């Protein structure tokens, strides 16, 4: 998930160790990248539910909101993101995912090429032109 919201009264946990279960290694890696090894130990080894505030402190969620604000805030963010250039969104998502990997420097040339493609895209040209003309851009995803 790119953005994670949580209700202020909600709790989240992974009581796997209490049940004698393990999760696949890639999921452990993702959790370590998200919250770090110390917090991952707290989450997986203790298995205790975390409050919304603790999940926010650990960067597991971006925002903690009252229940009644979850849907409107989520829709507002979706509307905001949908107005962005698809080429830029796809490119940044790929760059972020690659940067989060171990040995990300091995992918630097590929990420540079992705950036060049994005900067030369029709969406980039439209975005700049719309800015100069003080109008909303009409992105095509190309």
CSV table of C-alpha atoms in Angstrom, one decimal:
chain,number,residue,atom,x,y,z
A,1,UNK,CA,0.0,0.0,0.0
A,2,UNK,CA,1.2,3.4,-0.8
A,3,UNK,CA,-0.8,5.1,1.9
A,4,UNK,CA,-2.3,3.6,5.0
A,5,UNK,CA,-4.9,5.1,7.2
A,6,UNK,CA,-6.1,3.7,10.5
A,7,UNK,CA,-9.1,4.4,12.8
A,8,UNK,CA,-8.0,5.9,16.1
A,9,UNK,CA,-9.7,3.1,18.1
A,10,UNK,CA,-8.4,0.2,15.9
A,11,UNK,CA,-5.6,-2.2,16.9
A,12,UNK,CA,-3.3,-4.2,14.7
A,13,UNK,CA,-1.1,-7.2,15.5
A,14,UNK,CA,0.5,-10.4,14.3
A,15,UNK,CA,0.1,-13.0,17.0
A,16,UNK,CA,1.9,-15.6,14.9
A,17,UNK,CA,4.5,-16.7,17.4
A,18,UNK,CA,1.6,-17.3,19.9
A,19,UNK,CA,0.2,-19.8,17.4
A,20,UNK,CA,3.4,-21.4,16.4
A,21,UNK,CA,3.3,-19.9,12.9
A,22,UNK,CA,5.8,-18.2,10.6
A,23,UNK,CA,5.3,-15.9,7.6
A,24,UNK,CA,7.3,-16.0,4.4
A,25,UNK,CA,10.7,-14.3,4.4
A,26,UNK,CA,9.7,-11.6,1.9
A,27,UNK,CA,7.0,-10.4,4.3
A,28,UNK,CA,9.5,-10.2,7.1
A,29,UNK,CA,11.8,-8.2,4.8
A,30,UNK,CA,9.0,-5.8,3.9
A,31,UNK,CA,8.2,-5.3,7.6
A,32,UNK,CA,11.9,-4.7,8.5
A,33,UNK,CA,12.1,-2.1,5.6
A,34,UNK,CA,8.9,-0.5,6.8
A,35,UNK,CA,9.6,-0.3,10.6
A,36,UNK,CA,13.1,-1.4,11.2
A,37,UNK,CA,14.5,-4.6,12.9
A,38,UNK,CA,13.8,-3.5,16.5
A,39,UNK,CA,10.1,-2.8,15.8
A,40,UNK,CA,9.8,-5.9,13.7
A,41,UNK,CA,11.0,-7.9,16.7
A,42,UNK,CA,8.4,-6.2,18.9
A,43,UNK,CA,5.6,-7.0,16.4
A,44,UNK,CA,6.5,-10.6,15.5
A,45,UNK,CA,8.1,-11.9,18.7
A,46,UNK,CA,5.6,-10.4,21.2
A,47,UNK,CA,2.6,-10.7,18.9
A,48,UNK,CA,0.7,-8.2,21.1
A,49,UNK,CA,-1.8,-5.9,19.4
A,50,UNK,CA,-0.6,-2.4,18.7
A,51,UNK,CA,-2.7,0.7,19.2
A,52,UNK,CA,-3.3,3.0,16.2
A,53,UNK,CA,-1.0,5.6,17.9
A,54,UNK,CA,1.8,3.0,18.2
A,55,UNK,CA,1.3,1.8,14.6
A,56,UNK,CA,1.7,5.5,13.6
A,57,UNK,CA,4.9,5.9,15.7
A,58,UNK,CA,6.4,2.9,13.9
A,59,UNK,CA,5.5,4.2,10.5
A,60,UNK,CA,3.1,1.3,9.8
A,61,UNK,CA,0.3,3.9,9.0
A,62,UNK,CA,0.5,7.4,7.6
A,63,UNK,CA,-2.5,8.8,9.4
A,64,UNK,CA,-4.7,8.0,12.4
A,65,UNK,CA,-8.2,9.4,12.1
A,66,UNK,CA,-11.5,9.2,13.8
A,67,UNK,CA,-13.7,6.5,12.1
A,68,UNK,CA,-16.0,9.0,10.6
A,69,UNK,CA,-13.2,10.7,8.8
A,70,UNK,CA,-11.6,7.6,7.3
A,71,UNK,CA,-13.7,7.4,4.1
A,72,UNK,CA,-13.8,11.2,3.3
A,73,UNK,CA,-10.0,11.5,3.9
A,74,UNK,CA,-9.3,8.4,1.8
A,75,UNK,CA,-11.5,9.7,-1.0
A,76,UNK,CA,-9.8,13.1,-0.9
A,77,UNK,CA,-6.4,11.6,-1.2
A,78,UNK,CA,-7.5,9.3,-4.0
A,79,UNK,CA,-8.9,12.3,-5.9
A,80,UNK,CA,-5.7,14.2,-5.3
A,81,UNK,CA,-3.5,11.3,-6.6
A,82,UNK,CA,-5.8,10.7,-9.6
A,83,UNK,CA,-5.1,14.2,-10.8
A,84,UNK,CA,-1.4,13.5,-11.1
A,85,UNK,CA,0.3,12.4,-14.3
A,86,UNK,CA,0.1,8.6,-14.6
A,87,UNK,CA,3.6,8.4,-16.1
A,88,UNK,CA,5.0,10.2,-13.1
A,89,UNK,CA,3.0,8.1,-10.6
A,90,UNK,CA,4.1,4.9,-12.2
A,91,UNK,CA,7.7,6.0,-12.5
A,92,UNK,CA,8.0,7.2,-8.9
A,93,UNK,CA,6.3,4.0,-7.6
A,94,UNK,CA,8.9,2.0,-9.4
A,95,UNK,CA,11.8,4.1,-8.2
A,96,UNK,CA,10.6,4.0,-4.6
A,97,UNK,CA,10.2,0.2,-4.7
A,98,UNK,CA,13.7,-0.1,-6.2
A,99,UNK,CA,15.3,2.3,-3.8
A,100,UNK,CA,13.8,0.3,-0.9
A,101,UNK,CA,15.6,-2.9,-2.0
A,102,UNK,CA,19.0,-4.0,-0.7
A,103,UNK,CA,21.7,-3.0,-3.2
A,104,UNK,CA,19.5,-0.4,-4.9
A,105,UNK,CA,22.6,1.2,-6.4
A,106,UNK,CA,22.7,-1.7,-8.8
A,107,UNK,CA,19.6,-0.3,-10.4
A,108,UNK,CA,20.7,3.3,-10.7
A,109,UNK,CA,21.2,3.2,-14.5
A,110,UNK,CA,17.7,1.7,-15.0
A,111,UNK,CA,16.2,4.3,-12.7
A,112,UNK,CA,17.9,7.0,-14.6
A,113,UNK,CA,16.5,5.7,-17.8
A,114,UNK,CA,13.1,5.6,-16.3
A,115,UNK,CA,13.4,9.2,-15.2
A,116,UNK,CA,14.5,10.3,-18.7
A,117,UNK,CA,11.5,8.4,-20.2
A,118,UNK,CA,9.2,10.2,-17.8
A,119,UNK,CA,10.7,13.6,-18.5
A,120,UNK,CA,10.2,13.0,-22.2
A,121,UNK,CA,6.7,11.7,-21.9
A,122,UNK,CA,3.6,13.4,-23.3
A,123,UNK,CA,2.3,13.7,-19.7
A,124,UNK,CA,5.4,15.7,-18.7
A,125,UNK,CA,5.0,18.0,-21.7
A,126,UNK,CA,1.2,18.4,-20.9
A,127,UNK,CA,1.9,19.1,-17.2
A,128,UNK,CA,4.4,21.9,-18.0
A,129,UNK,CA,2.2,23.4,-20.7
A,130,UNK,CA,-0.8,23.3,-18.4
A,131,UNK,CA,1.2,25.0,-15.6
A,132,UNK,CA,2.4,27.7,-18.0
A,133,UNK,CA,-1.2,28.2,-19.2
A,134,UNK,CA,-2.6,28.2,-15.7
A,135,UNK,CA,-5.1,25.3,-16.5
A,136,UNK,CA,-5.7,21.8,-15.2
A,137,UNK,CA,-3.6,19.2,-17.1
A,138,UNK,CA,-5.3,16.6,-19.3
A,139,UNK,CA,-3.0,13.5,-18.8
A,140,UNK,CA,-3.1,10.5,-21.1
A,141,UNK,CA,-0.8,8.1,-19.4
A,142,UNK,CA,1.8,8.4,-22.2
